[in-house]
Amino acid sequence: MAGAESRAGGRRLDTGAPVDGRHRGVSAATASRVLVAREVPGELGAHGGVSAATASRVLVTGGTGAIGGAVVERLRRGGAEVVFCGRDRRRGEALTQRTGAGFVPGDLCEPGAPEAIAAAALGLLGGLDGLVLAAGVVHRAPLSETSDADWDTLMETNVVAPFLVARACLAALADGGGAVVAIASGTADWPEAELGAYSVSKRALLWLTRMLAVEGAVR
């Protein structure tokens, strides 16, 4: 596994940093980096990415999902101010009650939603130190059996929406030397026959995050 990292406003860039094989996830202890993370079995814990020690204000996409929700809880336990978005209003409200994090309901695939959610988060937090791109969908099928609609859904959710959210947040992140963490997958490097389009989408997400690292390194 490899990580792409950079410091917004600095010159550091490492596109081959090792990532712990169990990926303990997004923790609360280093927010000056742009990292690539992947979904792998194991406890979501402290991988050096966005952390409450240096990222006091964080936006988490997909916060009503299992991984995104765990990220929100971990960051809140570390003392970070967190706003998250998600499509499941019931789960979002329950997570807000448990953690005190802000919730912006919405579907990132709707036109204008990524920019609106980013703007709402910036308004609630007063700035941004970290962005966690945890929203995503899985479709299990070989490419030969993937419909146009399924392909479009995967790309819009796993690639286009993260790009639009990140682009809307870049200026605010650069102001404070912030960090971006994207939840990708091992299939980005080792594609699986039954996860054809999903593997393609996660590879694209990986390279999107590395390009953010390249651009962030020279800001």
JSON list of C-alpha atoms in Angstrom, two decimals, residues 48 53-54 83 88 90 96 108 122 130 172 177 200 204 213:
[
{"chain": "A", "resi": 48, "resn": "GLY", "atom": "CA", "xyz": [-1.33, 9.52, 10.35]},
{"chain": "A", "resi": 53, "resn": "ALA", "atom": "CA", "xyz": [-4.34, 17.30, 17.37]},
{"chain": "A", "resi": 54, "resn": "THR", "atom": "CA", "xyz": [-3.76, 19.49, 14.34]},
{"chain": "A", "resi": 83, "resn": "VAL", "atom": "CA", "xyz": [-19.38, 18.54, 10.19]},
{"chain": "A", "resi": 88, "resn": "ASP", "atom": "CA", "xyz": [-29.58, 8.93, 5.61]},
{"chain": "A", "resi": 90, "resn": "ARG", "atom": "CA", "xyz": [-32.15, 9.21, 10.55]},
{"chain": "A", "resi": 96, "resn": "THR", "atom": "CA", "xyz": [-25.23, 14.11, 15.83]},
{"chain": "A", "resi": 108, "resn": "LEU", "atom": "CA", "xyz": [-23.42, 14.42, -3.27]},
{"chain": "A", "resi": 122, "resn": "LEU", "atom": "CA", "xyz": [-17.34, 26.16, 6.02]},
{"chain": "A", "resi": 130, "resn": "GLY", "atom": "CA", "xyz": [-9.25, 18.60, 7.19]},
{"chain": "A", "resi": 172, "resn": "ALA", "atom": "CA", "xyz": [-9.98, 26.98, 2.77]},
{"chain": "A", "resi": 177, "resn": "GLY", "atom": "CA", "xyz": [-2.18, 24.00, 5.62]},
{"chain": "A", "resi": 200, "resn": "VAL", "atom": "CA", "xyz": [-11.62, 1.42, -11.85]},
{"chain": "A", "resi": 204, "resn": "ALA", "atom": "CA", "xyz": [-9.32, 7.02, -10.18]},
{"chain": "A", "resi": 213, "resn": "ALA", "atom": "CA", "xyz": [-0.98, 16.10, -3.11]}
]
